[in-house]
Coordinates of C-alpha atoms in Angstrom, one line a residue:
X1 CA -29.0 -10.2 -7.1
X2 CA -25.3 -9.6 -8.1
X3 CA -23.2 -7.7 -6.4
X4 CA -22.7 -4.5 -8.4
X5 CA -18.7 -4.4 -8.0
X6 CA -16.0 -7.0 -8.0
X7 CA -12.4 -7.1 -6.0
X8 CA -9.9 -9.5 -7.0
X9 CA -6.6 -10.7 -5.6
X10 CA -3.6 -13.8 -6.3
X11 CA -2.7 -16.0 -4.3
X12 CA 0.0 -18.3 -6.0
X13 CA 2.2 -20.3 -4.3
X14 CA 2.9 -21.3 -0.5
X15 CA 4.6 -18.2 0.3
X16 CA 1.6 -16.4 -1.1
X17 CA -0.7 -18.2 0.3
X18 CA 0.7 -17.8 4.0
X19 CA 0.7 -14.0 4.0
X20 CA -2.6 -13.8 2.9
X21 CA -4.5 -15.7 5.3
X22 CA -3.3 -12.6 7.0
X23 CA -4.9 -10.4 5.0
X24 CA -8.1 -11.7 3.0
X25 CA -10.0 -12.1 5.8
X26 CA -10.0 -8.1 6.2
X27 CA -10.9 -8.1 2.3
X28 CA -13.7 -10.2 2.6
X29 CA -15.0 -8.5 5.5
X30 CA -14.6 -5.4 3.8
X31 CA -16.3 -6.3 0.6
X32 CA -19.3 -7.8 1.7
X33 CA -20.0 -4.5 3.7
X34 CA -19.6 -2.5 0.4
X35 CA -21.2 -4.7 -1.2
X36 CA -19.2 -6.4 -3.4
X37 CA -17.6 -9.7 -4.6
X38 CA -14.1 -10.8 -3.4
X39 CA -12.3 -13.0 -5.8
X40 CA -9.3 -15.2 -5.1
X41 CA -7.1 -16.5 -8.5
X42 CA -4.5 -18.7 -8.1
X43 CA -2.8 -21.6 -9.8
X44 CA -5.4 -22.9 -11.4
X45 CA -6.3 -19.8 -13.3
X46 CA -2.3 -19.6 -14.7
X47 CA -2.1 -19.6 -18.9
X48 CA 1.3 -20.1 -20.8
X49 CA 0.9 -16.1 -22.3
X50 CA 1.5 -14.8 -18.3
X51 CA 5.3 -15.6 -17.3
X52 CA 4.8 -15.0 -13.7
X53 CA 1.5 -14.9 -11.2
X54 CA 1.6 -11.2 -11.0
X55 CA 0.5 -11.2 -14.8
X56 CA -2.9 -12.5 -13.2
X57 CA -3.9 -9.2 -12.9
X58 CA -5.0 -9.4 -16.8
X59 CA -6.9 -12.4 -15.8
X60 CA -9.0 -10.9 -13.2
X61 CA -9.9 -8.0 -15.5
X62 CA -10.8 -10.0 -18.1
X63 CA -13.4 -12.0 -15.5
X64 CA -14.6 -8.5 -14.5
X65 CA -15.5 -7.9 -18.3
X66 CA -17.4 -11.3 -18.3
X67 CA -18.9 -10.5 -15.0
X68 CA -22.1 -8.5 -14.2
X69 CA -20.1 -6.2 -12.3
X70 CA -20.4 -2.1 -12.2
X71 CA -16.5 -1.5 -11.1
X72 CA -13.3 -3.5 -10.5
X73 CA -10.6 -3.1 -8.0
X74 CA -7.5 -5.2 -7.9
X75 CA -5.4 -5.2 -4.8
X76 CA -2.8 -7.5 -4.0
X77 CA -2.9 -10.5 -1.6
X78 CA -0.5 -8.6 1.3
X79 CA -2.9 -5.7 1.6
X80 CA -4.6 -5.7 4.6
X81 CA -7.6 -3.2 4.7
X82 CA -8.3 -1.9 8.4
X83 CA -10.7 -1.1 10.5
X84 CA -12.9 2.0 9.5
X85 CA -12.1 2.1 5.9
X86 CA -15.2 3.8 3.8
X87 CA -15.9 2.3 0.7
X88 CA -13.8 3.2 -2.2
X89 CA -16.1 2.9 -4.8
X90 CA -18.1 5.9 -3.1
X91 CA -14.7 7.8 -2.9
X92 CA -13.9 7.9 -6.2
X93 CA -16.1 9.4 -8.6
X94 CA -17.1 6.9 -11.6
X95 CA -15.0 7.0 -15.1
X96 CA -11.5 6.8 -14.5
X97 CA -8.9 4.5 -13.5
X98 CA -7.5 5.2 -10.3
X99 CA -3.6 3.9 -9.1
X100 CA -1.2 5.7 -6.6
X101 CA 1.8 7.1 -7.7
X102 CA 5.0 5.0 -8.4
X103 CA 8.4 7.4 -9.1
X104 CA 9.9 8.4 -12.7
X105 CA 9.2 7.0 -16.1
X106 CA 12.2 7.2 -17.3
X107 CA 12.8 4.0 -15.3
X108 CA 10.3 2.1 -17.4
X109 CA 11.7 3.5 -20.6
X110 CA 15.2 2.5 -19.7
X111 CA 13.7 -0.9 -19.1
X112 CA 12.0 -0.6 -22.3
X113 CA 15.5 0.0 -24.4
X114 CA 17.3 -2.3 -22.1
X115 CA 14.6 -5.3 -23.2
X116 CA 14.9 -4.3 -26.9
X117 CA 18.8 -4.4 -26.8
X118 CA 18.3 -7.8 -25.2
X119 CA 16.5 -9.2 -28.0
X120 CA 13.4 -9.8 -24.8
X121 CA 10.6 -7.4 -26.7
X122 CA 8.3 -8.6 -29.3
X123 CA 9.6 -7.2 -32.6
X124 CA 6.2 -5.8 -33.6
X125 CA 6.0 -3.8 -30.9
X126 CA 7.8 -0.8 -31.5
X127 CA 6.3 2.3 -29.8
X128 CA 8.7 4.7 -27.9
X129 CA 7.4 5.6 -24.3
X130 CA 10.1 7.9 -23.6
X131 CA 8.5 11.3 -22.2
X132 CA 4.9 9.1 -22.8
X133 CA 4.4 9.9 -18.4
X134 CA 5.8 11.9 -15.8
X135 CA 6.0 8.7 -13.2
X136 CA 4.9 5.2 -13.2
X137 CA 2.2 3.9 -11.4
X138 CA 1.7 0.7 -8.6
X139 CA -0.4 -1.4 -9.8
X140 CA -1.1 -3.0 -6.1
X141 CA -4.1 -1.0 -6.2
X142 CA -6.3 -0.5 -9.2
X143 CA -9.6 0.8 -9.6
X144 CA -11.5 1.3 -12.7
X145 CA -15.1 1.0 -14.7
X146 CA -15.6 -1.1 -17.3
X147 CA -14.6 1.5 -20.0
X148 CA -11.0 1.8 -18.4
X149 CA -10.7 -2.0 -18.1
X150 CA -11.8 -2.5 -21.8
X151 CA -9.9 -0.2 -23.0
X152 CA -6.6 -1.3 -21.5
X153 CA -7.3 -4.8 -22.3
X154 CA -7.8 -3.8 -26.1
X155 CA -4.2 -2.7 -25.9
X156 CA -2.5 -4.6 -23.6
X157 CA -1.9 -7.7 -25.4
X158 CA 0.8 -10.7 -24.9
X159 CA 3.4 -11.9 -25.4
X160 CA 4.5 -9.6 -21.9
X161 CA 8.1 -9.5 -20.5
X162 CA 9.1 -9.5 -17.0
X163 CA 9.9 -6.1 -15.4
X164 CA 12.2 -4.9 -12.6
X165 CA 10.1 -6.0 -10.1
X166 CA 10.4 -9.4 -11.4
X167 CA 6.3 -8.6 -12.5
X168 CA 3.8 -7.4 -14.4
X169 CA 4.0 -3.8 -12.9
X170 CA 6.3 -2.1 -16.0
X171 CA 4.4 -3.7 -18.5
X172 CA 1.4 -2.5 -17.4
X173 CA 2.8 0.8 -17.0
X174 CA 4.1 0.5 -20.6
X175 CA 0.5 -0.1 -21.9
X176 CA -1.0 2.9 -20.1
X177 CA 1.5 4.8 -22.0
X178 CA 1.1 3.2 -25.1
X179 CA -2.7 3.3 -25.0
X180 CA -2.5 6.6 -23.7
X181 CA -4.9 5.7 -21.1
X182 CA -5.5 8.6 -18.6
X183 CA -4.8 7.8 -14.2
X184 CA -6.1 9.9 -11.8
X185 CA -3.6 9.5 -8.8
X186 CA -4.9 7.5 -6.3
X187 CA -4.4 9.0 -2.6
X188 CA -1.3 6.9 -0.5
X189 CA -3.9 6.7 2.5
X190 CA -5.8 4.2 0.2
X191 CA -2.5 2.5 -0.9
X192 CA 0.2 2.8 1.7
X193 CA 3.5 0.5 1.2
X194 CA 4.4 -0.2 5.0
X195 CA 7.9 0.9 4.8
X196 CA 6.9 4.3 4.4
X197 CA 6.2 4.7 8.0
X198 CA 9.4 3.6 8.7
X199 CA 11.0 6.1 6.4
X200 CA 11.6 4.0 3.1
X201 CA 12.7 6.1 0.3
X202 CA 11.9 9.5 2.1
X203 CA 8.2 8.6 2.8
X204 CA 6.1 8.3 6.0
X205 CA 3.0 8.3 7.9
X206 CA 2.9 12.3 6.2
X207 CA 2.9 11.2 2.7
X208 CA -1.0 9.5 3.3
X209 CA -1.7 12.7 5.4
X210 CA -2.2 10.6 8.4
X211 CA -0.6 11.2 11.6
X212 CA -1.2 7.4 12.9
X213 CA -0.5 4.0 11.5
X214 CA -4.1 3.2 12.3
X215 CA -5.5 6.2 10.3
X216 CA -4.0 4.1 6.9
X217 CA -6.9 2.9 4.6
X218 CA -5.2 0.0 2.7
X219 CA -1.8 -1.1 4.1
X220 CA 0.3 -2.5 1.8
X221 CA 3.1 -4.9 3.4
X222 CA 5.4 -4.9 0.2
X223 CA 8.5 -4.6 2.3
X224 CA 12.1 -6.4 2.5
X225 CA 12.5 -9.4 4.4
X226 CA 9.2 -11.5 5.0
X227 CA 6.0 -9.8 4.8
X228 CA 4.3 -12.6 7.7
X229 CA 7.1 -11.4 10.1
X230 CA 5.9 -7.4 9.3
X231 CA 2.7 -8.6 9.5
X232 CA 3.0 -10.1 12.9
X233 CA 5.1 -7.6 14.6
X234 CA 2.3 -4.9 14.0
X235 CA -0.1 -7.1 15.1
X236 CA 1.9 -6.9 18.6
X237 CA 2.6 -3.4 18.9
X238 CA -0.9 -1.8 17.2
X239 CA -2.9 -4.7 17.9
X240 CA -5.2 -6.4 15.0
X241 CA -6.4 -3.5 12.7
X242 CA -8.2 -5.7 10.1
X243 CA -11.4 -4.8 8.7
X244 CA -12.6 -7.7 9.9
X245 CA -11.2 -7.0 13.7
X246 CA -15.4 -5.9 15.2
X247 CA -13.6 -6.1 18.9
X248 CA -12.4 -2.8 19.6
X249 CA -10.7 -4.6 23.0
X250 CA -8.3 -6.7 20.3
X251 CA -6.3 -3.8 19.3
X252 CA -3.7 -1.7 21.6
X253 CA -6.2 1.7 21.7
X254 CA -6.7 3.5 24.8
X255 CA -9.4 5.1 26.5
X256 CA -7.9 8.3 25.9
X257 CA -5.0 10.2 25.1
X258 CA -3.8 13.9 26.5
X259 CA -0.7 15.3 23.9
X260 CA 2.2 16.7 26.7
X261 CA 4.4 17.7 24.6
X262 CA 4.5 18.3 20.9
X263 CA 7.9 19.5 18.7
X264 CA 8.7 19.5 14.9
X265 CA 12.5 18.3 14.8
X266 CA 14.6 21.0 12.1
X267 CA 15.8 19.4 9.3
X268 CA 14.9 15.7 9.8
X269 CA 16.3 13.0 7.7
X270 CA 12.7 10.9 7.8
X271 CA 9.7 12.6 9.5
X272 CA 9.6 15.7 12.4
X273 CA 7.9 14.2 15.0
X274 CA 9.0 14.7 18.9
X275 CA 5.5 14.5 21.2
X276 CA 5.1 13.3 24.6
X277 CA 1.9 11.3 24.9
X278 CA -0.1 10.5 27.9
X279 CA -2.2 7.1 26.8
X280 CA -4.3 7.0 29.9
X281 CA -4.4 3.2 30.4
X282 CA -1.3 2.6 28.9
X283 CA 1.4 5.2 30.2
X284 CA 3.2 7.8 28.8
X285 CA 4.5 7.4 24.9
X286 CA 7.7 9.3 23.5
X287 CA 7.4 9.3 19.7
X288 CA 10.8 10.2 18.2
X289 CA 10.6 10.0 14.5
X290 CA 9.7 6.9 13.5
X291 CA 10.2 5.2 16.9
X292 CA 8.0 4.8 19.6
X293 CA 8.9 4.6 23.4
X294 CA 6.7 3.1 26.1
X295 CA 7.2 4.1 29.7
X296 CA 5.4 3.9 32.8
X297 CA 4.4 6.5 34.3
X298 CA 7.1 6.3 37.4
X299 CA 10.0 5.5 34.4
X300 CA 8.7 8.2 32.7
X301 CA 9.1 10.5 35.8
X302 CA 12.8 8.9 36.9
X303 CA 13.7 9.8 32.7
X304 CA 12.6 13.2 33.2
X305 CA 14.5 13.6 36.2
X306 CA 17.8 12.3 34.7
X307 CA 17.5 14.4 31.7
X308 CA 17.0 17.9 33.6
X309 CA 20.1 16.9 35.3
X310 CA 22.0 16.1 33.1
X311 CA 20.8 19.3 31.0
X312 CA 21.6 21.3 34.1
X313 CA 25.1 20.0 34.4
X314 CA 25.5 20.7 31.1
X315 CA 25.3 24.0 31.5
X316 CA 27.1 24.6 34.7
X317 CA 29.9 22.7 32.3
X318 CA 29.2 25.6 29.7
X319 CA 29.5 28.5 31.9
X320 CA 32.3 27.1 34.3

C-alpha cells in the first residue's frame, strides 16, 4: 500500500550533498513514522527550463501530481527535523498551502521591475505584482494538497529567472501573486532559520514561541558561512537532536534542571533573557541573551563571590 503523503528534498552537487548526510537521515526517520515517502532529486532529475537546482522544487511537485500521494511537503536538504516533532500533516488542517513567512513584497516587486528593465523577463509575461502580498514567503518549507500544487503548477510556467537569493524563491513568490493563490502562514517552530536564535535580523528562539533550541520543530541551517560547520558545532553543544537520534544518552539533556534565577533584560537589542540554571548533572548555566555559560558548581560559587564584591565596592565608591 502507498504511503498516503510524499516529502521531497535536492540534493545537487558536492557541497549539497555533504550537508545533507547531516540531515536526511532525521527526514527519513521522520517520514516513515508519519507515514510517508521521502524523496531525494538531484542531478539527474535537472531539465534545461530550471537555471539553477533550487528550481527542482517544480519538479518534485510535478512527481507528487503523478504520484498516488494524499499531500506534499517540500523541505530543503539543510533542514534537520528533531527529535519529538508530531507529524505535520496532522497539524495542519487539509486544503491550503502552508509556508512561513519571509519579509516585504515590495522586495519581489523591485526585483520584478529591476528584471524587466534588464531585458531578463519573458516579454509575455506582463502582470504587475506590486501591492499583489503583504510579505513574501520561504519556500524551504512547503506544504500543500493536490489542489494547491495543481493549481500553482497551472500558473507557474517557464521560462523562470533567477532571484535574489540566486533561486527559485522570488519566482515562486511571484507566481503565488500572480495566480492569486492563497498561504496560510506556516508557524517558525515548524520552519526555523538557525540564525534566528542567534539574533539574525531581530529574530530568536521567541519568534517560534520556544524557549529552547531543542523545542524547534524543523531547523533550518540557511545561515552565512558553511552550514556543515553550524551543523557540527550544535551537535557539540546540544548534542544530536535528529529525529532519528532514539538514544536519549546522545544528546547533552540532564536529569533535571531547578531555574535560580530568572530576569527580563530592559530594552534588549536581541532577546531578554538573564536566568541562572542549575542542570543537576551538568552544573550551573548562565544564559545571557543569546549566550550560554557553563560553570561548575565551585566556579560558579568563586563568580558569585567576586561579583558581590565587586558590587559592594562599588558602592562604598558611590557613597564615599
Amino acid at each position: 500500500m502507498a504511503e498516503k503523503y510524499g516529502i521531497y528534498t535536492i540534493a545537487v552537487g558536492d557541497y549539497a550533498k555533504e550537508y545533507a548526510k547531516l540531515c536526511l537521515p532525521s527526514q527519513k526517520a521522520y517520514a516513515k513514522d508519519i507515514g510517508a515517502a521521502h524523496y531525494l532529486l538531484d542531478e539527474n532529475d535537472m531539465r534545461p527550463e530550471y537555471p539553477t537546482a533550487h528550481f527542482l522544487v517544480w519538479e518534485a511537485m510535478k512527481r507528487f501530481i503523478d504520484s498516488p500521494h494524499e499531500r506534499f511537503l517540500f523541505i530543503d536538504a539543510d533542514i534537520i527535523i528533531q527529535k519529538g516533532t508530531p507529524s505535520i500533516f496532522d497539524n495542519f488542517e487539509k486544503g491550503k498551502m502552508y509556508m512561513r513567512f519571509g519579509h516585504s513584497f515590495e522586495k519581489i516587486t523591485k526585483w520584478v521591475n529591476e528584471s524587466r528593465q534588464a531585458g531578463q523577463w519573458p516579454s509575455d509575461d506582463t502582470y504587475d505584482p506590486t501591492g499583489a502580498m503583504e510579505k513574501y514567503f520561504s519556500s524551504g518549507a512547503i506544504l500543500a494538497d493536490r489542489a494547491q500544487v495543481e493549481g500553482f503548477l497551472n500558473v507557474a510556467k517557464p521560462p523562470f529567472v533567477i532571484g535574489p537569493w540566486q533561486g527559485e524563491m522570488a519566482h515562486y513568490n511571484y507566481f503565488l501573486a500572480k495566480g492569486n493563490i492563497p498561504v496560510e502562514e506556516m508557524d517558525p517552530r515548524w520552519h526555523f532559520t538557525r540564525g534566528w536564535a542567534d539574533g539574525y535580523k531581530g529574530k530568536s528562539l521567541q519568534s517560534a514561541g520556544v524557549d529552547k533550541l531543542e523545542d524547534i520543530y524543523f531547523m533550518h541551517y540557511a545561515v552565512p558561512g558553511s552550514k556543515i560547520v553550524a551543523i557540527k558545532n550544535d551537535r557539540h553543544i546540544y548534542g544530536y537532536l535528529g529525529y532519528d537520534n532514539k538514544e536519549e544518552s546522545a544528546s547533552n539533556t540532564n536529569v533535571g534542571m531547578i531555574l535560580l534565577s530568572s530576569q527580563h533584560l530592559s530594552a534588549p537589542i536581541m532577546n531578554n533573557r538573564l536566568d541562572v540554571e542549575d542542570n543537576i548533572g551538568e552544573g550551573i548555566h548562565i544564559h545571557y541573551k543569546n549566550f550560554r555559560l557553563d560553570f561548575t558548581i565551585e566556579d560558579f560559587l568563586e563568580l558569585a563571590k567576586t561579583c558581590d564584591g565587586a558590587l559592594h565596592k562599588y558602592v562604598e565608591l558611590a557613597n564615599s
